[in-house]
GROMACS .gro file of C-alpha atoms in nm:
model
  199
    1MET     CA    1   9.497   5.622   4.658
    2ASN     CA    2   9.199   5.622   4.890
    3VAL     CA    3   8.955   5.885   4.757
    4ILE     CA    4   8.877   6.024   5.105
    5VAL     CA    5   9.246   6.055   5.197
    6LYS     CA    6   9.325   6.228   4.869
    7ARG     CA    7   9.036   6.472   4.910
    8PHE     CA    8   9.147   6.553   5.265
    9PHE     CA    9   9.502   6.607   5.137
   10ASP     CA   10   9.373   6.838   4.861
   11ILE     CA   11   9.156   7.049   5.091
   12ILE     CA   12   9.419   7.099   5.362
   13PHE     CA   13   9.707   7.183   5.131
   14SER     CA   14   9.504   7.405   4.897
   15LEU     CA   15   9.367   7.602   5.194
   16ILE     CA   16   9.717   7.648   5.334
   17ALA     CA   17   9.846   7.754   4.992
   18LEU     CA   18   9.562   8.004   4.942
   19CYS     CA   19   9.619   8.157   5.286
   20VAL     CA   20   9.990   8.199   5.212
   21LEU     CA   21   9.941   8.317   4.853
   22LEU     CA   22   9.630   8.532   4.884
   23ILE     CA   23   9.814   8.866   4.896
   24PRO     CA   24  10.061   8.772   4.616
   25MET     CA   25   9.764   8.660   4.404
   26PHE     CA   26   9.590   8.991   4.468
   27ILE     CA   27   9.905   9.177   4.357
   28ILE     CA   28   9.927   8.959   4.044
   29GLY     CA   29   9.568   9.053   3.963
   30ILE     CA   30   9.649   9.423   3.987
   31LEU     CA   31   9.957   9.383   3.765
   32ILE     CA   32   9.753   9.198   3.501
   33LYS     CA   33   9.495   9.479   3.491
   34LEU     CA   34   9.768   9.743   3.466
   35ASP     CA   35   9.951   9.556   3.191
   36SER     CA   36   9.664   9.501   2.944
   37LYS     CA   37   9.290   9.529   2.897
   38GLY     CA   38   9.071   9.236   2.987
   39SER     CA   39   8.978   9.011   3.274
   40VAL     CA   40   9.222   8.909   3.545
   41PHE     CA   41   9.126   8.547   3.490
   42PHE     CA   42   9.128   8.319   3.189
   43VAL     CA   43   8.838   8.072   3.208
   44GLN     CA   44   8.807   7.773   2.978
   45ASP     CA   45   8.599   7.456   2.958
   46ARG     CA   46   8.804   7.146   3.036
   47ILE     CA   47   8.713   6.780   3.067
   48GLY     CA   48   8.721   6.639   3.419
   49ARG     CA   49   8.665   6.310   3.591
   50ASN     CA   50   8.429   6.079   3.402
   51PHE     CA   51   8.427   6.330   3.112
   52LYS     CA   52   8.236   6.590   3.312
   53LYS     CA   53   8.304   6.945   3.190
   54PHE     CA   54   8.412   7.216   3.432
   55LYS     CA   55   8.544   7.572   3.418
   56LEU     CA   56   8.920   7.587   3.469
   57TYR     CA   57   9.067   7.909   3.609
   58LYS     CA   58   9.404   8.064   3.530
   59PHE     CA   59   9.551   8.410   3.553
   60ARG     CA   60   9.524   8.565   3.207
   61THR     CA   61   9.866   8.576   3.039
   62MET     CA   62   9.761   8.677   2.687
   63VAL     CA   63   9.557   8.952   2.530
   64ASP     CA   64   9.192   8.849   2.512
   65SER     CA   65   9.104   8.603   2.236
   66GLN     CA   66   8.772   8.433   2.171
   67LYS     CA   67   8.960   8.147   2.001
   68ALA     CA   68   9.154   8.060   2.314
   69SER     CA   69   8.858   8.068   2.552
   70SER     CA   70   8.654   7.853   2.317
   71GLY     CA   71   8.920   7.586   2.326
   72LEU     CA   72   9.071   7.627   1.980
   73PHE     CA   73   9.435   7.530   1.974
   74GLU     CA   74   9.706   7.793   1.936
   75PRO     CA   75  10.020   7.580   1.983
   76GLY     CA   76  10.340   7.768   2.046
   77ASN     CA   77  10.171   8.102   1.978
   78THR     CA   78  10.349   8.348   2.205
   79LYS     CA   79  10.273   8.664   2.007
   80ARG     CA   80   9.980   8.754   2.231
   81VAL     CA   81  10.158   8.688   2.561
   82THR     CA   82  10.166   9.000   2.779
   83ARG     CA   83  10.471   9.128   2.966
   84ILE     CA   84  10.343   9.009   3.303
   85GLY     CA   85  10.220   8.694   3.130
   86LYS     CA   86  10.575   8.592   3.036
   87PHE     CA   87  10.678   8.609   3.401
   88LEU     CA   88  10.369   8.422   3.522
   89ARG     CA   89  10.419   8.144   3.268
   90LYS     CA   90  10.789   8.107   3.343
   91TYR     CA   91  10.719   8.032   3.710
   92LYS     CA   92  10.379   7.866   3.652
   93LEU     CA   93  10.211   8.135   3.863
   94ASP     CA   94   9.926   8.154   3.611
   95GLU     CA   95   9.811   7.815   3.745
   96LEU     CA   96   9.751   7.939   4.101
   97PRO     CA   97   9.375   8.012   4.058
   98GLN     CA   98   9.326   7.639   4.004
   99LEU     CA   99   9.355   7.606   4.380
  100PHE     CA  100   8.991   7.719   4.376
  101ASN     CA  101   8.912   7.435   4.134
  102VAL     CA  102   9.071   7.202   4.388
  103LEU     CA  103   8.860   7.339   4.674
  104LYS     CA  104   8.545   7.301   4.462
  105GLY     CA  105   8.633   6.935   4.410
  106GLU     CA  106   8.675   6.963   4.033
  107MET     CA  107   9.050   6.904   4.045
  108SER     CA  108   9.320   6.764   4.270
  109LEU     CA  109   9.660   6.911   4.347
  110VAL     CA  110   9.815   6.617   4.163
  111GLY     CA  111   9.656   6.436   3.871
  112PRO     CA  112   9.650   6.424   3.490
  113ARG     CA  113   9.634   6.774   3.345
  114PRO     CA  114   9.282   6.846   3.214
  115GLU     CA  115   9.245   6.889   2.839
  116VAL     CA  116   8.991   7.060   2.618
  117GLU     CA  117   8.730   6.837   2.456
  118LYS     CA  118   8.911   6.830   2.122
  119TRP     CA  119   9.205   6.640   2.266
  120THR     CA  120   9.006   6.400   2.479
  121ASN     CA  121   8.821   6.308   2.159
  122ALA     CA  122   9.155   6.233   1.991
  123TYR     CA  123   9.234   5.932   2.212
  124PRO     CA  124   8.902   5.840   2.377
  125ASP     CA  125   8.997   5.488   2.491
  126LEU     CA  126   9.302   5.611   2.681
  127TRP     CA  127   9.116   5.906   2.830
  128LYS     CA  128   8.844   5.671   2.951
  129LYS     CA  129   9.103   5.504   3.174
  130ILE     CA  130   9.278   5.825   3.274
  131LEU     CA  131   8.964   6.017   3.366
  132GLN     CA  132   8.873   5.765   3.632
  133VAL     CA  133   9.059   6.011   3.855
  134LYS     CA  134   9.029   6.386   3.894
  135PRO     CA  135   9.258   6.601   3.681
  136GLY     CA  136   9.527   6.791   3.867
  137ILE     CA  137   9.734   7.108   3.874
  138THR     CA  138  10.054   6.911   3.816
  139ASP     CA  139  10.160   6.562   3.712
  140TYR     CA  140  10.450   6.367   3.563
  141ALA     CA  141  10.370   6.505   3.217
  142SER     CA  142  10.378   6.867   3.341
  143ILE     CA  143  10.727   6.806   3.475
  144LYS     CA  144  10.860   6.630   3.166
  145PHE     CA  145  10.707   6.877   2.919
  146ARG     CA  146  10.774   7.193   3.112
  147ASN     CA  147  10.925   7.336   2.791
  148GLU     CA  148  10.628   7.229   2.576
  149GLU     CA  149  10.562   7.582   2.456
  150GLU     CA  150  10.919   7.607   2.325
  151ILE     CA  151  10.893   7.270   2.148
  152LEU     CA  152  10.571   7.372   1.972
  153LYS     CA  153  10.702   7.717   1.883
  154ASN     CA  154  10.994   7.555   1.699
  155SER     CA  155  10.777   7.301   1.516
  156LYS     CA  156  10.672   7.353   1.154
  157GLU     CA  157  10.342   7.180   1.228
  158PRO     CA  158  10.281   7.247   1.600
  159GLU     CA  159   9.931   7.101   1.616
  160LYS     CA  160  10.048   6.778   1.452
  161THR     CA  161  10.350   6.767   1.683
  162TYR     CA  162  10.123   6.798   1.984
  163LYS     CA  163   9.876   6.536   1.869
  164ASP     CA  164  10.121   6.277   1.735
  165GLU     CA  165  10.424   6.322   1.960
  166ILE     CA  166  10.359   6.508   2.284
  167LEU     CA  167  10.005   6.403   2.372
  168PRO     CA  168  10.060   6.025   2.333
  169GLU     CA  169  10.358   6.042   2.569
  170LYS     CA  170  10.159   6.252   2.815
  171LEU     CA  171   9.882   5.993   2.811
  172GLN     CA  172  10.125   5.711   2.892
  173LEU     CA  173  10.260   5.910   3.186
  174ASN     CA  174   9.902   5.975   3.298
  175LEU     CA  175   9.820   5.606   3.281
  176ALA     CA  176  10.124   5.531   3.496
  177TYR     CA  177   9.998   5.778   3.755
  178VAL     CA  178   9.647   5.632   3.754
  179ASN     CA  179   9.793   5.285   3.814
  180GLU     CA  180  10.035   5.378   4.092
  181GLY     CA  181   9.888   5.694   4.247
  182ASN     CA  182   9.924   5.722   4.626
  183VAL     CA  183  10.008   5.987   4.888
  184VAL     CA  184  10.382   5.930   4.850
  185THR     CA  185  10.359   5.969   4.471
  186ASP     CA  186  10.160   6.292   4.507
  187ILE     CA  187  10.414   6.442   4.747
  188LYS     CA  188  10.698   6.336   4.517
  189ILE     CA  189  10.532   6.502   4.215
  190LEU     CA  190  10.463   6.823   4.410
  191LEU     CA  191  10.826   6.846   4.526
  192LEU     CA  192  10.957   6.771   4.175
  193THR     CA  193  10.729   7.041   4.033
  194ILE     CA  194  10.859   7.302   4.279
  195PHE     CA  195  11.218   7.199   4.209
  196LYS     CA  196  11.173   7.224   3.832
  197ILE     CA  197  11.008   7.566   3.855
  198PHE     CA  198  11.292   7.719   4.052
  199LYS     CA  199  11.578   7.522   3.901
   0.00000   0.00000   0.00000
């Protein structure tokens, strides 16, 4: 996809989304503060286009943990998920603050989901191809592995399951997007994401 067209698409749609969702996001922030101690937002270093680090924003859905913010993996660990966090995760509302990442130009609405450095180091050759484009809020892999948390929770070795089974398949889906990405594909992925959330 033409970089200028994609950037225009990202700016327009993220601005519209933020205007529509600003009040609901404010209410979500209040509910998070009422539900548990800690910041409204969860901020974590992720790897962006051309391996450039950036701060990814989410609504906090778990009790504060230094391990999580530092990028250490806690696969399938739902013990620390707050009451409001369960709801936010179910409908992917915790991802909404990433619209600000999109406006800043660090992410796109659609693109390979950004990983922490540990997992980009696991398959560097594939990530080198994938990170030619900006990471996104949603992609083919997000749709296919919408129940990833459940898969990992039921695994005896969740970290190994993620590295050896889930991540390789995600990377192949990401490569497919990089090779075929266009406006039509982006719209298709956005619509599929909305459908899967509310199905």
